[in-house]
Amino acid sequence: MLKGAIFSLHDVLVTKGTINAPLFEETLRLLRYLKARGVEPVFIGNHDWTVTSPGQSKPFRTLLEERLGPISYYIGGQNGMPYKPRADSTAHILSDKGWQRNEVLYVGNTTDDMKTAANGGLMFVNVMWHGVASPYGFQFDSPRDVARFVDCLCLGLDGWFWALEQGDLRVYALAPFTTLSPRYAQAHAYSENAKATSKHGAGDANFWGRLLAARIYFSGLADEIDYITAYPGHAPTSNATVISEALNILGQSLRKSYLPDLILRHTKAVKSQTARASGGSVGLDNQLNTIRLNPAPVRGVGGKPYKSPPARGGKRVLVIDDICTEGNSFEGARAYLRAAGAQTVCVSWLKTINKDYRAVSPAFGPFNPYIAQTFPTPIATTTHWYSSAISSHAAPTDLADVYNRYFSWAWPADI
């Protein structure tokens, strides 16, 4: 859970020169809002600031405390505080506050701020209301946008709806997927949006991408992985996942490279929903026989390819997919990554209700994961009951509330 937000001074609270009074007031409103939600804002700079007005001059810290009450204020070179962007600058603050890394956001604007956040392994909130200085991080145009992000996407969910954890089998989902079930009526609206976003590009990729990135970060999964990838669409010509930008930003923030083309689709697979709608079934071979691993994936969106396969030697890869039904896509990824010598953590936006998960046998393989394969059927699997992996019955209601508030968010009247 989010406990603190480290705010850089430069071009976040104010910019050098004349203070933009309305913008400064809204930034103070953000700081008051965070405190009201139990998130402590603290401040970091390499130099102390002084505010000068006709006839008087006062330290910037004094100005903030006049408006906010007592605050924590860290200046490089003072009281043992290291200078940013060194990794030990944010580590000093976390140690002083007793916070864990995945309980803190770093709010900044400059390239120096980006480096400070990345060196400390903190999610970078790039605020751009004083201008664009760095293209990195999740970008926000106003203090209100940051408040909405914190309220809905950082504090709105505090666990996984579905969590399957048995040895090296680890699969998670934010909430249930259904557009028809009366039992999960509250899930219909966000399920429809997720389907429209992932399948048709008509929903809100920004919402889903940031929500997923926040949950991965605050859950602690981000500390366990080495790489991030997304499962490919059903055809070799399918577009990259609609949340590719969010996954790339998450990777940049955590220095855990996003590999958009690690898993390749070499042959068109039958769409699972199409087969099921016509009364047919789709086996695991539909995935295993149509994918392979890329031995030279690129590092980040538009990045340079690796010279040797990165997903090996026990490295752990986070695999993202939109909607998990029976787990065929995840199991295809797990089988190929295991054959390469890597471990896997699987995360989907949503999990289809009342559909059991079928995990491929641990004895499956070995094989060369970098070339196309044709495996005979049937493929041995183990069934994991849908109901046995539900970890939060409140998740459907929680996500429905987050979804509704996110698209109608306004400042509370008392802030």
CSV table of C-alpha atoms in Angstrom, one decimal:
chain,number,residue,atom,x,y,z
A,1,MET,CA,0.0,0.0,0.0
A,2,LEU,CA,1.2,3.5,-0.8
A,3,LYS,CA,2.6,5.3,2.3
A,4,GLY,CA,4.7,8.1,0.9
A,5,ALA,CA,5.4,10.4,-2.0
A,6,ILE,CA,8.8,12.0,-2.5
A,7,PHE,CA,8.4,15.3,-4.2
A,8,SER,CA,11.3,17.0,-6.0
A,9,LEU,CA,11.3,20.8,-5.5
A,10,HIS,CA,12.5,22.0,-8.9
A,11,ASP,CA,9.7,22.4,-11.5
A,12,VAL,CA,7.2,20.5,-9.3
A,13,LEU,CA,6.1,22.7,-6.5
A,14,VAL,CA,7.3,25.9,-8.1
A,15,THR,CA,9.7,26.9,-10.9
A,16,LYS,CA,12.5,29.4,-10.5
A,17,GLY,CA,11.3,33.0,-11.0
A,18,THR,CA,7.7,34.2,-10.3
A,19,ILE,CA,5.4,31.8,-8.6
A,20,ASN,CA,2.3,30.9,-10.5
A,21,ALA,CA,-0.1,31.5,-7.7
A,22,PRO,CA,-3.2,29.5,-8.9
A,23,LEU,CA,-1.0,26.5,-9.9
A,24,PHE,CA,0.9,26.6,-6.6
A,25,GLU,CA,-2.4,26.6,-4.7
A,26,GLU,CA,-3.6,23.5,-6.7
A,27,THR,CA,-0.3,21.8,-5.9
A,28,LEU,CA,-0.8,22.6,-2.2
A,29,ARG,CA,-4.2,21.1,-2.6
A,30,LEU,CA,-2.6,17.9,-3.9
A,31,LEU,CA,-0.3,17.8,-0.9
A,32,ARG,CA,-3.2,18.3,1.5
A,33,TYR,CA,-5.2,15.6,-0.3
A,34,LEU,CA,-2.3,13.1,0.0
A,35,LYS,CA,-2.1,13.7,3.8
A,36,ALA,CA,-5.8,13.2,4.1
A,37,ARG,CA,-5.5,9.8,2.4
A,38,GLY,CA,-2.7,8.7,4.7
A,39,VAL,CA,0.1,9.3,2.2
A,40,GLU,CA,2.9,11.4,3.6
A,41,PRO,CA,4.5,13.9,1.1
A,42,VAL,CA,8.2,14.5,1.7
A,43,PHE,CA,10.5,16.9,-0.2
A,44,ILE,CA,13.9,16.4,-1.7
A,45,GLY,CA,16.4,18.8,-3.3
A,46,ASN,CA,20.1,19.3,-3.8
A,47,HIS,CA,19.9,22.9,-2.8
A,48,ASP,CA,17.7,24.8,-0.3
A,49,TRP,CA,15.3,27.3,-1.7
A,50,THR,CA,14.5,30.8,-0.6
A,51,VAL,CA,11.3,32.7,-1.5
A,52,THR,CA,11.8,36.4,-2.1
A,53,SER,CA,8.9,38.9,-2.2
A,54,PRO,CA,8.9,42.7,-1.8
A,55,GLY,CA,10.3,43.5,1.6
A,56,GLN,CA,10.9,40.0,2.8
A,57,SER,CA,12.7,36.7,2.2
A,58,LYS,CA,12.0,33.3,3.8
A,59,PRO,CA,13.1,29.7,3.3
A,60,PHE,CA,10.8,27.7,1.1
A,61,ARG,CA,10.5,25.1,3.8
A,62,THR,CA,9.0,27.8,6.1
A,63,LEU,CA,6.5,28.7,3.4
A,64,LEU,CA,5.4,25.1,3.0
A,65,GLU,CA,5.1,24.6,6.8
A,66,GLU,CA,3.0,27.7,7.1
A,67,ARG,CA,0.5,26.1,4.6
A,68,LEU,CA,0.8,22.4,5.4
A,69,GLY,CA,2.1,22.1,9.0
A,70,PRO,CA,5.3,20.2,9.9
A,71,ILE,CA,7.0,18.5,6.9
A,72,SER,CA,10.0,16.3,6.2
A,73,TYR,CA,12.5,18.2,4.0
A,74,TYR,CA,15.7,16.6,2.7
A,75,ILE,CA,18.5,18.7,1.2
A,76,GLY,CA,21.6,17.1,-0.3
A,77,GLY,CA,24.7,17.5,1.9
A,78,GLN,CA,22.7,18.3,5.0
A,79,ASN,CA,22.2,16.0,8.0
A,80,GLY,CA,23.7,13.1,6.2
A,81,MET,CA,21.5,13.3,3.1
A,82,PRO,CA,23.2,12.2,-0.1
A,83,TYR,CA,22.8,14.2,-3.3
A,84,LYS,CA,20.4,13.0,-5.9
A,85,PRO,CA,20.4,11.2,-8.4
A,86,ARG,CA,22.4,8.7,-6.3
A,87,ALA,CA,20.5,5.6,-5.3
A,88,ASP,CA,21.3,6.2,-1.6
A,89,SER,CA,19.5,9.6,-1.7
A,90,THR,CA,16.0,7.9,-1.8
A,91,ALA,CA,17.3,5.0,0.2
A,92,HIS,CA,18.2,7.5,3.0
A,93,ILE,CA,14.6,8.8,3.0
A,94,LEU,CA,13.1,5.3,3.0
A,95,SER,CA,15.3,4.3,5.9
A,96,ASP,CA,14.5,7.4,7.8
A,97,LYS,CA,10.7,6.9,7.3
A,98,GLY,CA,10.7,3.1,7.7
A,99,TRP,CA,9.1,2.7,4.2
A,100,GLN,CA,9.6,-0.1,1.7
A,101,ARG,CA,10.5,0.7,-1.9
A,102,ASN,CA,7.1,-0.5,-3.2
A,103,GLU,CA,5.3,1.8,-0.7
A,104,VAL,CA,6.6,5.1,-2.3
A,105,LEU,CA,6.2,7.2,-5.4
A,106,TYR,CA,8.7,9.6,-6.7
A,107,VAL,CA,7.2,12.8,-8.1
A,108,GLY,CA,9.5,14.9,-10.3
A,109,ASN,CA,9.9,16.5,-13.7
A,110,THR,CA,13.5,16.6,-14.8
A,111,THR,CA,15.9,14.1,-16.3
A,112,ASP,CA,17.8,14.2,-13.0
A,113,ASP,CA,14.5,13.3,-11.2
A,114,MET,CA,14.0,10.4,-13.6
A,115,LYS,CA,17.5,9.1,-12.8
A,116,THR,CA,16.9,9.5,-9.1
A,117,ALA,CA,13.7,7.5,-9.3
A,118,ALA,CA,15.2,4.8,-11.5
A,119,ASN,CA,18.4,4.5,-9.3
A,120,GLY,CA,16.1,4.0,-6.3
A,121,GLY,CA,13.8,1.6,-8.1
A,122,LEU,CA,10.8,3.9,-7.5
A,123,MET,CA,7.8,4.5,-9.8
A,124,PHE,CA,8.4,7.8,-11.5
A,125,VAL,CA,5.4,10.2,-11.6
A,126,ASN,CA,6.4,12.8,-14.2
A,127,VAL,CA,4.5,16.0,-13.5
A,128,MET,CA,4.4,18.4,-16.5
A,129,TRP,CA,2.4,21.4,-15.3
A,130,HIS,CA,5.6,23.6,-15.3
A,131,GLY,CA,6.7,22.2,-18.7
A,132,VAL,CA,8.1,19.1,-20.4
A,133,ALA,CA,11.6,18.3,-19.3
A,134,SER,CA,11.8,14.5,-19.5
A,135,PRO,CA,9.9,12.0,-21.7
A,136,TYR,CA,10.1,9.2,-19.1
A,137,GLY,CA,7.7,8.0,-16.4
A,138,PHE,CA,3.9,8.2,-16.2
A,139,GLN,CA,3.1,11.7,-17.3
A,140,PHE,CA,0.5,14.0,-15.6
A,141,ASP,CA,-0.7,17.4,-16.7
A,142,SER,CA,-2.1,18.7,-13.4
A,143,PRO,CA,-2.1,18.1,-9.7
A,144,ARG,CA,-5.7,16.9,-10.0
A,145,ASP,CA,-4.5,14.1,-12.4
A,146,VAL,CA,-2.0,13.0,-9.8
A,147,ALA,CA,-4.6,13.0,-7.0
A,148,ARG,CA,-6.9,10.9,-9.2
A,149,PHE,CA,-4.1,8.4,-10.0
A,150,VAL,CA,-3.3,8.0,-6.3
A,151,ASP,CA,-6.9,7.7,-5.2
A,152,CYS,CA,-8.1,5.3,-7.8
A,153,LEU,CA,-5.2,3.3,-9.1
A,154,CYS,CA,-2.7,3.3,-6.2
A,155,LEU,CA,-5.1,3.1,-3.2
A,156,GLY,CA,-8.2,1.6,-4.9
A,157,LEU,CA,-7.1,-2.0,-4.9
A,158,ASP,CA,-5.1,-3.7,-2.2
A,159,GLY,CA,-4.8,-7.3,-3.5
A,160,TRP,CA,-5.4,-9.7,-6.3
A,161,PHE,CA,-8.8,-11.1,-7.1
A,162,TRP,CA,-7.4,-14.4,-8.3
A,163,ALA,CA,-4.0,-15.8,-7.3
A,164,LEU,CA,-2.7,-19.2,-8.2
A,165,GLU,CA,0.6,-19.9,-6.4
A,166,GLN,CA,1.8,-23.5,-6.5
A,167,GLY,CA,5.6,-23.9,-6.8
A,168,ASP,CA,6.7,-22.3,-10.0
A,169,LEU,CA,3.1,-21.8,-11.1
A,170,ARG,CA,2.2,-18.2,-10.3
A,171,VAL,CA,-0.8,-16.6,-12.0
A,172,TYR,CA,-2.6,-13.4,-10.9
A,173,ALA,CA,-5.6,-11.4,-12.0
A,174,LEU,CA,-7.0,-8.0,-10.9
A,175,ALA,CA,-10.7,-8.9,-11.0
A,176,PRO,CA,-13.3,-11.3,-12.6
A,177,PHE,CA,-14.3,-11.0,-16.2
A,178,THR,CA,-18.0,-11.3,-17.1
A,179,THR,CA,-20.5,-9.3,-19.1
A,180,LEU,CA,-23.5,-11.4,-18.4
A,181,SER,CA,-23.5,-13.1,-15.0
A,182,PRO,CA,-26.1,-11.6,-12.6
A,183,ARG,CA,-23.9,-12.7,-9.7
A,184,TYR,CA,-21.2,-10.3,-10.9
A,185,ALA,CA,-23.4,-7.5,-12.2
A,186,GLN,CA,-21.0,-4.9,-10.8
A,187,ALA,CA,-18.3,-6.3,-13.1
A,188,HIS,CA,-20.2,-5.8,-16.3
A,189,ALA,CA,-19.2,-2.2,-17.0
A,190,TYR,CA,-15.4,-2.6,-16.5
A,191,SER,CA,-15.5,-6.0,-18.2
A,192,GLU,CA,-17.0,-4.4,-21.3
A,193,ASN,CA,-14.4,-1.7,-21.2
A,194,ALA,CA,-11.6,-4.2,-20.8
A,195,LYS,CA,-12.9,-6.2,-23.8
A,196,ALA,CA,-13.3,-3.1,-25.9
A,197,THR,CA,-9.8,-1.9,-25.0
A,198,SER,CA,-7.9,-5.2,-25.5
A,199,LYS,CA,-9.8,-6.6,-28.5
A,200,HIS,CA,-10.9,-3.5,-30.4
A,201,GLY,CA,-8.8,-0.6,-29.2
A,202,ALA,CA,-12.0,1.3,-28.3
A,203,GLY,CA,-11.9,1.4,-24.5
A,204,ASP,CA,-9.3,3.2,-22.3
A,205,ALA,CA,-5.8,1.7,-22.5
A,206,ASN,CA,-4.5,4.5,-20.3
A,207,PHE,CA,-6.7,3.4,-17.4
A,208,TRP,CA,-5.9,-0.3,-17.8
A,209,GLY,CA,-2.2,0.2,-18.4
A,210,ARG,CA,-1.7,2.4,-15.3
A,211,LEU,CA,-3.9,0.3,-13.1
A,212,LEU,CA,-2.0,-2.8,-14.0
A,213,ALA,CA,1.4,-1.1,-13.6
A,214,ALA,CA,0.4,0.2,-10.2
A,215,ARG,CA,-0.8,-3.2,-9.0
A,216,ILE,CA,2.4,-4.9,-10.1
A,217,TYR,CA,4.5,-2.2,-8.4
A,218,PHE,CA,2.6,-2.0,-5.1
A,219,SER,CA,2.1,-5.8,-4.8
A,220,GLY,CA,5.8,-6.3,-4.7
A,221,LEU,CA,5.9,-8.4,-7.9
A,222,ALA,CA,8.1,-5.8,-9.5
A,223,ASP,CA,10.9,-6.6,-7.0
A,224,GLU,CA,10.8,-10.3,-8.0
A,225,ILE,CA,11.2,-10.0,-11.8
A,226,ASP,CA,14.0,-9.3,-14.3
A,227,TYR,CA,12.0,-8.7,-17.5
A,228,ILE,CA,8.5,-7.8,-18.6
A,229,THR,CA,6.8,-9.0,-21.8
A,230,ALA,CA,3.3,-9.3,-23.2
A,231,TYR,CA,1.7,-12.3,-24.8
A,232,PRO,CA,1.2,-11.8,-28.5
A,233,GLY,CA,-2.1,-11.5,-30.4
A,234,HIS,CA,-3.5,-14.5,-32.3
A,235,ALA,CA,-1.8,-13.7,-35.6
A,236,PRO,CA,1.8,-12.9,-36.7
A,237,THR,CA,0.5,-9.5,-37.9
A,238,SER,CA,-1.3,-8.6,-34.7
A,239,ASN,CA,-0.5,-5.2,-33.1
A,240,ALA,CA,1.4,-5.0,-29.9
A,241,THR,CA,-0.6,-4.9,-26.7
A,242,VAL,CA,-2.5,-1.7,-26.2
A,243,ILE,CA,-0.8,-1.2,-22.9
A,244,SER,CA,2.7,-1.5,-24.4
A,245,GLU,CA,3.5,2.1,-23.4
A,246,ALA,CA,2.5,1.5,-19.8
A,247,LEU,CA,4.6,-1.7,-19.6
A,248,ASN,CA,7.6,0.1,-21.2
A,249,ILE,CA,7.3,3.0,-18.7
A,250,LEU,CA,7.1,0.5,-15.8
A,251,GLY,CA,10.2,-1.2,-17.1
A,252,GLN,CA,12.1,2.1,-17.4
A,253,SER,CA,11.1,3.1,-13.9
A,254,LEU,CA,12.2,-0.2,-12.3
A,255,ARG,CA,15.2,-0.9,-14.6
A,256,LYS,CA,13.5,-4.2,-15.5
A,257,SER,CA,13.5,-4.2,-19.3
A,258,TYR,CA,10.3,-4.5,-21.3
A,259,LEU,CA,10.8,-7.0,-24.1
A,260,PRO,CA,7.9,-6.4,-26.5
A,261,ASP,CA,8.9,-9.1,-28.9
A,262,LEU,CA,10.2,-11.8,-26.6
A,263,ILE,CA,7.3,-14.2,-27.5
A,264,LEU,CA,6.6,-14.4,-31.3
A,265,ARG,CA,3.6,-15.7,-33.1
A,266,HIS,CA,4.9,-17.5,-36.2
A,267,THR,CA,1.5,-19.1,-37.2
A,268,LYS,CA,-2.0,-17.8,-36.8
A,269,ALA,CA,-3.8,-19.4,-33.9
A,270,VAL,CA,-7.5,-20.0,-33.6
A,271,LYS,CA,-9.2,-17.3,-31.6
A,272,SER,CA,-10.3,-19.0,-28.4
A,273,GLN,CA,-13.5,-16.9,-28.1
A,274,THR,CA,-14.4,-17.7,-31.7
A,275,ALA,CA,-14.0,-21.4,-31.2
A,276,ARG,CA,-16.0,-21.5,-28.0
A,277,ALA,CA,-18.8,-19.3,-29.4
A,278,SER,CA,-19.2,-22.0,-32.2
A,279,GLY,CA,-19.4,-24.8,-29.7
A,280,GLY,CA,-15.8,-26.0,-30.2
A,281,SER,CA,-12.9,-26.1,-27.9
A,282,VAL,CA,-9.3,-24.9,-28.1
A,283,GLY,CA,-6.5,-27.0,-26.7
A,284,LEU,CA,-3.1,-26.0,-25.4
A,285,ASP,CA,-1.5,-27.1,-28.6
A,286,ASN,CA,-3.2,-24.1,-30.3
A,287,GLN,CA,-0.7,-22.0,-28.4
A,288,LEU,CA,2.3,-24.3,-28.2
A,289,ASN,CA,2.4,-24.9,-31.9
A,290,THR,CA,2.0,-21.3,-33.0
A,291,ILE,CA,4.6,-19.4,-30.8
A,292,ARG,CA,8.4,-19.4,-30.2
A,293,LEU,CA,10.8,-17.3,-28.3
A,294,ASN,CA,12.9,-14.5,-29.9
A,295,PRO,CA,16.6,-15.1,-29.2
A,296,ALA,CA,17.3,-11.4,-29.8
A,297,PRO,CA,14.3,-9.3,-28.5
A,298,VAL,CA,14.6,-5.6,-28.3
A,299,ARG,CA,15.1,-3.8,-25.0
A,300,GLY,CA,12.1,-1.5,-24.6
A,301,VAL,CA,9.9,0.0,-27.3
A,302,GLY,CA,12.1,1.0,-30.2
A,303,GLY,CA,15.2,-0.2,-28.4
A,304,LYS,CA,18.2,-2.2,-29.6
A,305,PRO,CA,18.1,-6.0,-29.8
A,306,TYR,CA,20.0,-8.2,-27.3
A,307,LYS,CA,23.1,-9.9,-28.6
A,308,SER,CA,22.3,-13.1,-26.7
A,309,PRO,CA,19.0,-14.5,-25.3
A,310,PRO,CA,18.2,-12.6,-22.0
A,311,ALA,CA,15.5,-14.9,-20.7
A,312,ARG,CA,17.7,-17.7,-19.4
A,313,GLY,CA,19.8,-18.8,-16.4
A,314,GLY,CA,16.9,-18.6,-13.9
A,315,LYS,CA,15.8,-15.1,-14.8
A,316,ARG,CA,12.2,-14.4,-14.0
A,317,VAL,CA,9.9,-12.9,-16.7
A,318,LEU,CA,6.6,-11.2,-16.0
A,319,VAL,CA,4.1,-12.2,-18.8
A,320,ILE,CA,1.1,-9.9,-19.2
A,321,ASP,CA,-2.1,-10.9,-21.0
A,322,ASP,CA,-5.5,-9.2,-21.1
A,323,ILE,CA,-8.2,-11.9,-20.1
A,324,CYS,CA,-7.3,-15.3,-18.8
A,325,THR,CA,-9.8,-18.0,-19.4
A,326,GLU,CA,-8.3,-21.5,-19.0
A,327,GLY,CA,-4.7,-20.3,-19.1
A,328,ASN,CA,-3.7,-21.6,-22.5
A,329,SER,CA,-1.7,-18.5,-23.4
A,330,PHE,CA,0.1,-18.3,-20.1
A,331,GLU,CA,0.9,-22.0,-20.2
A,332,GLY,CA,2.3,-21.6,-23.7
A,333,ALA,CA,4.6,-18.8,-22.4
A,334,ARG,CA,5.5,-20.8,-19.3
A,335,ALA,CA,6.5,-23.9,-21.3
A,336,TYR,CA,8.7,-22.0,-23.8
A,337,LEU,CA,10.3,-19.8,-21.1
A,338,ARG,CA,11.0,-22.9,-18.9
A,339,ALA,CA,12.6,-24.6,-21.9
A,340,ALA,CA,14.9,-21.6,-22.2
A,341,GLY,CA,15.9,-21.8,-18.5
A,342,ALA,CA,13.7,-18.9,-17.3
A,343,GLN,CA,11.0,-18.6,-14.6
A,344,THR,CA,7.6,-17.0,-15.2
A,345,VAL,CA,5.1,-14.9,-13.3
A,346,CYS,CA,1.8,-14.4,-15.2
A,347,VAL,CA,-0.6,-11.5,-14.7
A,348,SER,CA,-3.8,-10.8,-16.5
A,349,TRP,CA,-6.1,-7.9,-16.4
A,350,LEU,CA,-9.1,-10.1,-15.6
A,351,LYS,CA,-10.0,-13.8,-15.1
A,352,THR,CA,-13.0,-15.3,-16.8
A,353,ILE,CA,-15.4,-16.6,-14.1
A,354,ASN,CA,-16.1,-20.3,-13.6
A,355,LYS,CA,-13.3,-21.4,-15.9
A,356,ASP,CA,-10.7,-23.7,-14.3
A,357,TYR,CA,-7.0,-23.3,-15.1
A,358,ARG,CA,-5.2,-26.0,-16.9
A,359,ALA,CA,-1.4,-26.0,-16.2
A,360,VAL,CA,1.0,-27.9,-18.5
A,361,SER,CA,2.8,-30.8,-16.9
A,362,PRO,CA,6.2,-29.9,-15.3
A,363,ALA,CA,7.6,-32.9,-17.3
A,364,PHE,CA,6.7,-31.3,-20.6
A,365,GLY,CA,9.9,-30.8,-22.7
A,366,PRO,CA,12.8,-30.3,-23.1
A,367,PHE,CA,12.8,-28.6,-26.6
A,368,ASN,CA,14.4,-25.8,-28.5
A,369,PRO,CA,12.2,-22.8,-27.6
A,370,TYR,CA,13.7,-20.5,-30.3
A,371,ILE,CA,12.3,-22.5,-33.3
A,372,ALA,CA,8.7,-23.4,-34.3
A,373,GLN,CA,7.6,-26.7,-32.8
A,374,THR,CA,4.8,-29.1,-33.5
A,375,PHE,CA,3.7,-31.0,-30.4
A,376,PRO,CA,1.4,-34.0,-30.6
A,377,THR,CA,-1.9,-34.1,-28.8
A,378,PRO,CA,-3.1,-34.6,-26.2
A,379,ILE,CA,-0.9,-32.5,-24.0
A,380,ALA,CA,-0.9,-33.5,-20.3
A,381,THR,CA,-2.2,-30.8,-18.0
A,382,THR,CA,-3.3,-30.4,-14.4
A,383,THR,CA,-6.5,-28.7,-13.5
A,384,HIS,CA,-6.7,-26.0,-10.9
A,385,TRP,CA,-10.2,-25.1,-9.8
A,386,TYR,CA,-11.3,-21.6,-10.5
A,387,SER,CA,-13.0,-21.2,-7.1
A,388,SER,CA,-9.9,-22.4,-5.1
A,389,ALA,CA,-7.7,-19.5,-6.4
A,390,ILE,CA,-10.1,-16.7,-5.5
A,391,SER,CA,-8.3,-14.6,-3.0
A,392,SER,CA,-10.5,-11.5,-2.7
A,393,HIS,CA,-14.3,-11.7,-3.0
A,394,ALA,CA,-14.4,-7.9,-2.6
A,395,ALA,CA,-12.3,-7.4,-5.8
A,396,PRO,CA,-15.3,-7.1,-8.2
A,397,THR,CA,-16.9,-4.4,-6.1
A,398,ASP,CA,-13.6,-2.7,-5.5
A,399,LEU,CA,-12.7,-2.5,-9.2
A,400,ALA,CA,-16.2,-1.4,-10.1
A,401,ASP,CA,-15.8,1.4,-7.7
A,402,VAL,CA,-12.4,2.4,-9.0
A,403,TYR,CA,-13.6,2.3,-12.5
A,404,ASN,CA,-16.6,4.5,-11.8
A,405,ARG,CA,-14.7,7.0,-9.7
A,406,TYR,CA,-11.8,7.3,-12.1
A,407,PHE,CA,-14.0,8.6,-15.0
A,408,SER,CA,-15.9,11.0,-12.8
A,409,TRP,CA,-13.2,12.1,-10.3
A,410,ALA,CA,-13.3,15.6,-8.7
A,411,TRP,CA,-11.6,17.2,-5.8
A,412,PRO,CA,-13.3,16.5,-2.5
A,413,ALA,CA,-15.2,19.6,-1.3
A,414,ASP,CA,-13.2,19.7,2.0
A,415,ILE,CA,-9.7,19.7,0.4
